[in-house]
Tab-separated table of C-alpha atoms in Angstrom:
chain	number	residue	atom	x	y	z
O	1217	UNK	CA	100.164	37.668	155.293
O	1218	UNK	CA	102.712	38.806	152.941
O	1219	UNK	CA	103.762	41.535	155.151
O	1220	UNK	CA	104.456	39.001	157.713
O	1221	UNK	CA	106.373	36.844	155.698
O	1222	UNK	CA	108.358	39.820	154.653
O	1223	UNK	CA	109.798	39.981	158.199
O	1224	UNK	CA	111.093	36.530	158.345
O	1225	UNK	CA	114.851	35.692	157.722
O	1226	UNK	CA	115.622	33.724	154.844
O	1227	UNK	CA	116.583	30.803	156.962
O	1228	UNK	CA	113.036	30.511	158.106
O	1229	UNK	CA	111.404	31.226	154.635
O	1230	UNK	CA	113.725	28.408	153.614
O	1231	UNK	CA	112.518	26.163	156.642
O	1232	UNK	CA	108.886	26.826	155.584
O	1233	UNK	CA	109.636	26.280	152.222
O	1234	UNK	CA	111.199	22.701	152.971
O	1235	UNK	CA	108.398	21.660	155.079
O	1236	UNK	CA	106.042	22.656	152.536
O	1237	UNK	CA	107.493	20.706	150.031
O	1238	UNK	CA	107.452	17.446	152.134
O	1239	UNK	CA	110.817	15.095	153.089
O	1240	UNK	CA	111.495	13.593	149.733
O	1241	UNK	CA	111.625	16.785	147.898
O	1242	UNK	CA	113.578	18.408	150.522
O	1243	UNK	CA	116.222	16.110	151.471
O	1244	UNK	CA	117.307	16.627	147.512
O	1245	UNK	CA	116.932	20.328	147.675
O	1246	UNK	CA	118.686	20.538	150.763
O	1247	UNK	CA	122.131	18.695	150.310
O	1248	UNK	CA	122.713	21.445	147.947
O	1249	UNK	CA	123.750	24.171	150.709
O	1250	UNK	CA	126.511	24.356	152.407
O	1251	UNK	CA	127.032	22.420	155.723
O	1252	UNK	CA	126.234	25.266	158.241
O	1253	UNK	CA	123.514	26.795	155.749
O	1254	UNK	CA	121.960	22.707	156.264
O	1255	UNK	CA	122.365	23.250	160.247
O	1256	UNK	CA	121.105	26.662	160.577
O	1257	UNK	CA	118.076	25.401	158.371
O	1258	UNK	CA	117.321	22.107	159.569
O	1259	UNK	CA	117.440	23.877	162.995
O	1260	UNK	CA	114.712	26.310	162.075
O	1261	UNK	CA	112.440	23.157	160.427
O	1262	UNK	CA	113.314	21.055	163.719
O	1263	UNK	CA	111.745	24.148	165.852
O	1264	UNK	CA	108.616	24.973	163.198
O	1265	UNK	CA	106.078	22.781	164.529
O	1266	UNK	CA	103.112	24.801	162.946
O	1267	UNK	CA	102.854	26.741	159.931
O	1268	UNK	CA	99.883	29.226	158.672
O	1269	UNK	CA	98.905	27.968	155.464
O	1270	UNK	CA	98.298	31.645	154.270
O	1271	UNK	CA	101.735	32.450	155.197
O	1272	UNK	CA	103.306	29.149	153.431
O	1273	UNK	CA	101.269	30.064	149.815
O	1274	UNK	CA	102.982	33.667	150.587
O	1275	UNK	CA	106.181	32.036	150.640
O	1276	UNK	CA	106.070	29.981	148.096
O	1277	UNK	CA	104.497	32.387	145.904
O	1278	UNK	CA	108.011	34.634	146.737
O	1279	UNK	CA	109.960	31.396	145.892
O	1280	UNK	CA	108.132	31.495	142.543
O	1281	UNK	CA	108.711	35.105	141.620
O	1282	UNK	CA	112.273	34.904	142.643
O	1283	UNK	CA	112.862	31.890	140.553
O	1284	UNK	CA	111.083	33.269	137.465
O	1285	UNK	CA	113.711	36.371	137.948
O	1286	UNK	CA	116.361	34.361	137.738
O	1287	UNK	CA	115.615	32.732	134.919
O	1288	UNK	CA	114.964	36.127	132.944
O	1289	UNK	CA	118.174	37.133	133.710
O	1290	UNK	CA	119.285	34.093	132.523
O	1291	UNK	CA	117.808	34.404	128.782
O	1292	UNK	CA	118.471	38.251	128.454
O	1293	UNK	CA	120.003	39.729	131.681
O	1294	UNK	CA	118.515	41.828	134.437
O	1295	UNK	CA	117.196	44.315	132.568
O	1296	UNK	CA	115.072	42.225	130.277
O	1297	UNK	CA	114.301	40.460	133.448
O	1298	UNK	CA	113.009	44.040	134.910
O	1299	UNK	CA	110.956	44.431	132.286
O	1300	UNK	CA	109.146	41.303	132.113
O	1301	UNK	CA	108.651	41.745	135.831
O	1302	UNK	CA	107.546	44.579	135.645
O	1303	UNK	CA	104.773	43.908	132.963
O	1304	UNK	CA	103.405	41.497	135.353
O	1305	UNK	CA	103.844	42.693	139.020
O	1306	UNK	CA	104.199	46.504	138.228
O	1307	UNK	CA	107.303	48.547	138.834
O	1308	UNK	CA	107.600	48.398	142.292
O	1309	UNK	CA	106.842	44.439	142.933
O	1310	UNK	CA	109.946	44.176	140.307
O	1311	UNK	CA	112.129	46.364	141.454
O	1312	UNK	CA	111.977	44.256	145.414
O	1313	UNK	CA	112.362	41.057	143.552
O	1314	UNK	CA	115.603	42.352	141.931
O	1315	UNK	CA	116.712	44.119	145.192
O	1316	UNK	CA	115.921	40.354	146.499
O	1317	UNK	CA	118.681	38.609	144.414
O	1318	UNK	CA	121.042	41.214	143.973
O	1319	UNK	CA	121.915	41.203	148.070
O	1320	UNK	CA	121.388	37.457	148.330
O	1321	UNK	CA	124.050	36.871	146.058
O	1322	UNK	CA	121.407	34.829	143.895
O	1323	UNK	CA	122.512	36.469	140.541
O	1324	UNK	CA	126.230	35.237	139.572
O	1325	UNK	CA	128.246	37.429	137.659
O	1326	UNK	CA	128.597	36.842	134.003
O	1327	UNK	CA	125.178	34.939	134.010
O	1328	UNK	CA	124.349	36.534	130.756
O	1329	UNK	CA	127.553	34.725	129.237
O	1330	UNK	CA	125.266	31.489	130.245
O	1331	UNK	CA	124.041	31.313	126.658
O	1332	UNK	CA	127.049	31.995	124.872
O	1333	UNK	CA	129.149	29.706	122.182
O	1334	UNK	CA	131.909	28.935	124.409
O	1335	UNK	CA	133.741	29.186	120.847
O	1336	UNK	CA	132.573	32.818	120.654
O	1337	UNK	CA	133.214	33.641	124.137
O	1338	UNK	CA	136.644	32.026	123.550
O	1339	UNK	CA	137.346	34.772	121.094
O	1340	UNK	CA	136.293	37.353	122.859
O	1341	UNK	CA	138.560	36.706	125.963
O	1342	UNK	CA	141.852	34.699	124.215
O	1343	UNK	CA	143.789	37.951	123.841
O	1344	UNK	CA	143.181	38.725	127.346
O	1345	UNK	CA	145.226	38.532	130.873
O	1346	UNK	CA	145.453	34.806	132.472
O	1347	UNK	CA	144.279	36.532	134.936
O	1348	UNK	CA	140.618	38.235	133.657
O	1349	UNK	CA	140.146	34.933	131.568
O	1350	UNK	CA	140.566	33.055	134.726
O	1351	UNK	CA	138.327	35.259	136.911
O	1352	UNK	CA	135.493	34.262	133.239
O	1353	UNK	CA	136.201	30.450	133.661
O	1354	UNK	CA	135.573	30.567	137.233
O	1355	UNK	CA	132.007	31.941	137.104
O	1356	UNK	CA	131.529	29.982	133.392
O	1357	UNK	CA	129.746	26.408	133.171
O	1358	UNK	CA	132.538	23.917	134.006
O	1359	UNK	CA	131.806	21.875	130.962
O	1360	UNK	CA	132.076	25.644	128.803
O	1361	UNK	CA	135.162	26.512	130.576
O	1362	UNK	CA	136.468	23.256	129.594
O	1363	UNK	CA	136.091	23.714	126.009
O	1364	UNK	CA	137.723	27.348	126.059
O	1365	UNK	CA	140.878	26.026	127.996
O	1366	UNK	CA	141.316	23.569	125.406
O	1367	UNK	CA	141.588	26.020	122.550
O	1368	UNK	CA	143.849	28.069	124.621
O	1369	UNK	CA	147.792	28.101	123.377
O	1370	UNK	CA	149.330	25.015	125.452
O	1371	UNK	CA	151.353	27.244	127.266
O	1372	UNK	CA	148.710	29.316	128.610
O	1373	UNK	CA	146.609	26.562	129.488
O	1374	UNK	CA	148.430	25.507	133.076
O	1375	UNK	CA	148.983	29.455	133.497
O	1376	UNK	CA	144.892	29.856	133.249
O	1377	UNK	CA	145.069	26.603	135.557
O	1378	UNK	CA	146.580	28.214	138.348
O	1379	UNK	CA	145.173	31.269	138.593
O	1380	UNK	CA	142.122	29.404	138.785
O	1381	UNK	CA	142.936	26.902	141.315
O	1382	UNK	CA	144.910	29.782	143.902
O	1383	UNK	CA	141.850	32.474	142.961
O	1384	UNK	CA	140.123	33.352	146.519
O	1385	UNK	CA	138.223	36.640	146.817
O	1386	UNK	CA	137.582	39.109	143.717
O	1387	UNK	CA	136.465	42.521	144.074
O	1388	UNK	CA	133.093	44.030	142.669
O	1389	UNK	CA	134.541	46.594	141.493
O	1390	UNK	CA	136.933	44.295	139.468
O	1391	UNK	CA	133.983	41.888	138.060
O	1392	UNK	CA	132.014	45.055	137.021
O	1393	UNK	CA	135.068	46.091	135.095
O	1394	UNK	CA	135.648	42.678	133.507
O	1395	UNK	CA	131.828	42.400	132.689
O	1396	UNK	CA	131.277	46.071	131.269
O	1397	UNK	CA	133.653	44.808	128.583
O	1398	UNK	CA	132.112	41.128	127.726
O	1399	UNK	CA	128.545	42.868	128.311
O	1400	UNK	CA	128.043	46.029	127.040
O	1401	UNK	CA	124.545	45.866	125.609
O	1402	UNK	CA	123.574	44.651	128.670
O	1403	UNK	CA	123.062	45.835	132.963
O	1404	UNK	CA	125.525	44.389	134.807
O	1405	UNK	CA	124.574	44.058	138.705
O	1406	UNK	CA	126.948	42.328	141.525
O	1407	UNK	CA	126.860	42.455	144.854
O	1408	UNK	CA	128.328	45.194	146.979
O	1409	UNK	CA	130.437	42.474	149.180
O	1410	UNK	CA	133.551	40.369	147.723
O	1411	UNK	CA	132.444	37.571	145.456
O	1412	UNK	CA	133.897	33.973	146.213
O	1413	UNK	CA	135.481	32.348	142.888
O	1414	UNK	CA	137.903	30.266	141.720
O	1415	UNK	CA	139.971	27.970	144.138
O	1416	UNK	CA	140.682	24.222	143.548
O	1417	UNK	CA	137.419	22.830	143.519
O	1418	UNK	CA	136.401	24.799	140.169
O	1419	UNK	CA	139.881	24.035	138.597
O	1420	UNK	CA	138.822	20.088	139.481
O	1421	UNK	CA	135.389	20.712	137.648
O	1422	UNK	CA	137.212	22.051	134.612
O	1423	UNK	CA	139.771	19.946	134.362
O	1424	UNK	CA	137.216	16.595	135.119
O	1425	UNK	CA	135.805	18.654	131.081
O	1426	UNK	CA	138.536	18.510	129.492
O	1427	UNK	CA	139.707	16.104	127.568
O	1428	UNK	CA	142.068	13.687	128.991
O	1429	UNK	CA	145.493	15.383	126.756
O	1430	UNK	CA	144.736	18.676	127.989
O	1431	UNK	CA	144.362	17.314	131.675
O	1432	UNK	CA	147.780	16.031	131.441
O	1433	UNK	CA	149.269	18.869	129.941
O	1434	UNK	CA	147.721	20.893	132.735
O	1435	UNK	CA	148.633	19.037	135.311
O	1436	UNK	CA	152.527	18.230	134.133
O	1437	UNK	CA	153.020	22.066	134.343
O	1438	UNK	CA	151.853	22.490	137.607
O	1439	UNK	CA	153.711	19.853	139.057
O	1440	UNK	CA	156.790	21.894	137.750
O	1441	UNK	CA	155.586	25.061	139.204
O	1442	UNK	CA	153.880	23.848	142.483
O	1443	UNK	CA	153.891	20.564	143.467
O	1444	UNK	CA	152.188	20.869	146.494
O	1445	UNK	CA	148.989	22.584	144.757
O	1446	UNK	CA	149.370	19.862	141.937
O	1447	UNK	CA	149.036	17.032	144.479
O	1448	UNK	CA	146.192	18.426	145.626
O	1449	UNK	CA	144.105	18.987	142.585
O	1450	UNK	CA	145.033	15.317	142.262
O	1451	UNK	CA	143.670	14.201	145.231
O	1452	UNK	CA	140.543	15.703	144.066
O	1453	UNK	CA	140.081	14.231	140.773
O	1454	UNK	CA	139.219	11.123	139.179
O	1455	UNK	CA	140.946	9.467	136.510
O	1456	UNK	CA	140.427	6.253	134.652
O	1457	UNK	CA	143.471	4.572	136.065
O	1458	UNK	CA	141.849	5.122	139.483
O	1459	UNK	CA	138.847	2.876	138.502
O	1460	UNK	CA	141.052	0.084	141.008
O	1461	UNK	CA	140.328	2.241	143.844
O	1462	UNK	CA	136.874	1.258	143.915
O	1463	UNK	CA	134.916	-1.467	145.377
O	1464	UNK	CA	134.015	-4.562	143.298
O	1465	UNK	CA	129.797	-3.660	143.727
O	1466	UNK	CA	130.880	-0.065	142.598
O	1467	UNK	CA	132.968	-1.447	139.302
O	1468	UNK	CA	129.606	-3.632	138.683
O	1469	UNK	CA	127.381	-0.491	139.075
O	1470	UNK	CA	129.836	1.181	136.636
O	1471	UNK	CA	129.596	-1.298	133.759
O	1472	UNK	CA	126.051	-1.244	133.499
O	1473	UNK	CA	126.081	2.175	132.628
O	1474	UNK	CA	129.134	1.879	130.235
O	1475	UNK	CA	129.101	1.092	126.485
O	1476	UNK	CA	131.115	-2.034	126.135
O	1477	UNK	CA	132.621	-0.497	122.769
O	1478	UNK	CA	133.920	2.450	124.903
O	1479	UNK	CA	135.164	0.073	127.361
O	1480	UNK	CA	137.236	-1.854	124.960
O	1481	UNK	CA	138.745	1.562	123.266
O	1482	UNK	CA	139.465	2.032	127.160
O	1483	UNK	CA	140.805	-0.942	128.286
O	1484	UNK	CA	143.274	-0.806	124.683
O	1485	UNK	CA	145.097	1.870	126.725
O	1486	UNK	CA	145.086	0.893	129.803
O	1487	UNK	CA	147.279	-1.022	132.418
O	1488	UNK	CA	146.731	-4.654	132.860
O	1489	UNK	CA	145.721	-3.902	136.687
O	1490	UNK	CA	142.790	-1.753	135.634
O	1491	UNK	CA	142.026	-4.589	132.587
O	1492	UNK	CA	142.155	-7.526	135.323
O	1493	UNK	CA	139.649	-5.552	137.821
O	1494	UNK	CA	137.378	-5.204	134.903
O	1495	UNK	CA	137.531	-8.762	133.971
O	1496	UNK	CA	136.628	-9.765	137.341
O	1497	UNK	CA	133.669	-8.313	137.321
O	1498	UNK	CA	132.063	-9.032	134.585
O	1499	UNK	CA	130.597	-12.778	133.632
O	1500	UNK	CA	133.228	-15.296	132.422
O	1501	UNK	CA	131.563	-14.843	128.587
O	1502	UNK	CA	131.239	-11.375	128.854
O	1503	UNK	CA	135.283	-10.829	129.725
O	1504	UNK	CA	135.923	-13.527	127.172
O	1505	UNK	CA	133.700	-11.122	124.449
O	1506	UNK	CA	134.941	-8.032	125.596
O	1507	UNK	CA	138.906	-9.363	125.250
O	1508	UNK	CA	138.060	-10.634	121.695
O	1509	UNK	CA	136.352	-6.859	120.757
O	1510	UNK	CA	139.585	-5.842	121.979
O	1511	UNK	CA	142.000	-7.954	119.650
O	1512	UNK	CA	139.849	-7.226	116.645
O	1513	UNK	CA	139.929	-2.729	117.161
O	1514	UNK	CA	143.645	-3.273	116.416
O	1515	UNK	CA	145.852	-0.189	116.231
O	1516	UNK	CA	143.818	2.671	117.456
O	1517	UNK	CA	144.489	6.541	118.155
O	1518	UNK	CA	145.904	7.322	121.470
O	1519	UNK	CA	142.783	10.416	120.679
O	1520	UNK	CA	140.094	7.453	120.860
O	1521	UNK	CA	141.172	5.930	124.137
O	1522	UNK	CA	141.221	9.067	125.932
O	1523	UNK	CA	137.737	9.925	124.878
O	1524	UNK	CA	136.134	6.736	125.293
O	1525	UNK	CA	138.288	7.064	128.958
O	1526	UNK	CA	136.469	10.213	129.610
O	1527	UNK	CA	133.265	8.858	128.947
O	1528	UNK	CA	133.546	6.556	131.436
O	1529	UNK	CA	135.449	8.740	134.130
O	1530	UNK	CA	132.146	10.597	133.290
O	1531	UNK	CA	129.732	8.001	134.074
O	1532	UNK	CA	131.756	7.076	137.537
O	1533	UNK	CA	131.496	10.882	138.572
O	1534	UNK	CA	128.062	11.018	137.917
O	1535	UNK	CA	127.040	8.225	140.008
O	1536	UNK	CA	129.557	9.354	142.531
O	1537	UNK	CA	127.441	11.938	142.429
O	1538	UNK	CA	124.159	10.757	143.139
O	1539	UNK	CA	125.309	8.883	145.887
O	1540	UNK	CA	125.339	5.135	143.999
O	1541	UNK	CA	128.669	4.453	144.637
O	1542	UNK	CA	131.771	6.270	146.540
O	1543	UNK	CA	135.079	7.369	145.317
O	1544	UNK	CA	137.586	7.799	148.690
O	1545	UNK	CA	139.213	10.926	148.151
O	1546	UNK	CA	141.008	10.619	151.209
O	1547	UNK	CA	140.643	13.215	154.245
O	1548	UNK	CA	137.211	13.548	154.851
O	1549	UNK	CA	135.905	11.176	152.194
O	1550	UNK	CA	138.276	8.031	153.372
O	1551	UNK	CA	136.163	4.943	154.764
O	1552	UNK	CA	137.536	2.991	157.050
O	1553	UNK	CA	137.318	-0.544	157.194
């Protein structure tokens, strides 16, 4: 039975996979792939009306293996992941499963940096070219990325930016390079064909890290050098002051996931637009308790309201996220009334 799962596509080991794992668990699994990845799959589950349970435990037990892989090369790199592979499935079993993820673009360049102090990593990359440090924030953890664009020097902060948000296609040959130097204790193993990073949306996810100064700073500088690709990252992201774009069930939804003492630090900053939509959706004693927190903070650091800001940008994106409530980005996104 393994042999005959071997000679499936992916798309149909995927399908299998899905149905196996009953509608719950895959509707969360699948909104996770790209739109035509969802059609070409869904397609294949739509015409699987029967499966062999010896051939789903085959495939599942391939799902397992692969998955394991990729989280050895995760802790130590591929080849501590070859060797723990091989200790268990033999040489041969190992070397497929690698083969597996190496042309399905399953193992991500710089995935050994995945463990790394970003403060570390920041010091071994700050003296570089905007453009290699770019290339390392776009394959980097947003949130990591995040924190090594804020130590940058200001003015090579929006510089970093845009690289980042114009990046398209990188050579291997070019992320081997860049890795061999970050990673020489360890293999370093990319696909053959040319690696998407980079572009706007991973500039959004770095900049929705940083902290709200930073964003600014970013985003001031780009306006000066591009203005069309700065009003576009803008249309992307989510600030505070854009709380008033939402719905008054959303705000609700918001607030009882917010800290009311990060609210007030907020609100201390903010415009009286944003303050009044707050205040309308909360109870008449809990505005009333949240305006006198407000009065008693005083003078506070310009530092504080950003953060507590953030936090709550934060807690909007998440749920955003999840589906809870929507934020219209316009395009695509817009509801109409």
């Amino acid at each position: 039975m393994a042999r005959e799962a071997k000679k499936l596509s992916g798309t149909k080991k995927a399908a299998i996979f899905l149905i196996s794992m009953g509608p719950e668990y895959s509707a969360k699994i699948l909104k996770n792939f790209k739109e035509a990845e969802i059609e070409k799959i869904s397609s294949e589950i739509a015409n699987t009306t029967t499966v062999d349970s010896e051939l789903k435990n085959s495939i599942i037990e391939e799902f397992l293996q692969l998955n394991d892989a990729q989280n050895y090369i995760a802790s130590g790199g591929i080849k501590y992941a070859r060797e723990l592979l091989e200790s268990t499935l033999g040489p041969q079993k190992a070397s497929e499963i690698i083969k597996k993820l190496t042309h399905s673009s399953q193992i991500r360049p710089f995935s050994a940096l995945k463990k790394t102090d970003p403060e570390q990593l920041f010091n071994f990359i700050s003296k570089e070219h905007p453009q290699t440090i770019a290339l390392i924030l776009s394959y980097v953890e947003p949130d990591k990325s995040a924190v090594i664009l804020n130590l940058m020097p200001e003015k090579m902060q929006s510089e970093i930016a845009r690289r980042i948000a114009t990046m398209d296609r990188t050579s291997p040959e070019i992320i081997k390079e860049v890795e061999a130097i970050l990673e020489k204790k360890l293999s370093s193993v990319v696909t053959q064909d040319f690696t998407s990073a980079g572009g706007i949306e991973t500039l959004v996810d770095i900049l929705n890290s940083v902290d709200r100064g930073t964003e600014k700073s970013i985003l001031e500088d780009l306006e000066q050098e591009d203005v069309n690709l700065a009003e576009e990252i803008k249309k992307r992201m989510f600030i505070f002051e854009d709380i008033i774009t939402l719905d008054d069930t959303a705000i609700r939804r918001v607030l009882r996931e917010v800290d009311f003492k990060d609210l007030a630090y907020a609100l201390k900053g903010s415009s009286e637009e944003v303050a009044e939509r707050i205040y309308k959706n909360l109870s008449t004693r809990a505005a009333d308790m949240l305006k006198e927190d407000i009065e008693l903070l005083g003078p506070v650091r310009i530092r504080e309201v950003e953060t507590s800001q953030q936090k709550i940008v934060q807690v909007i994106r998440k749920l955003d996220e999840t589906g809870e409530i929507i934020i219209s980005r316009g395009g695509e996104d817009a509801i109409v009334v």
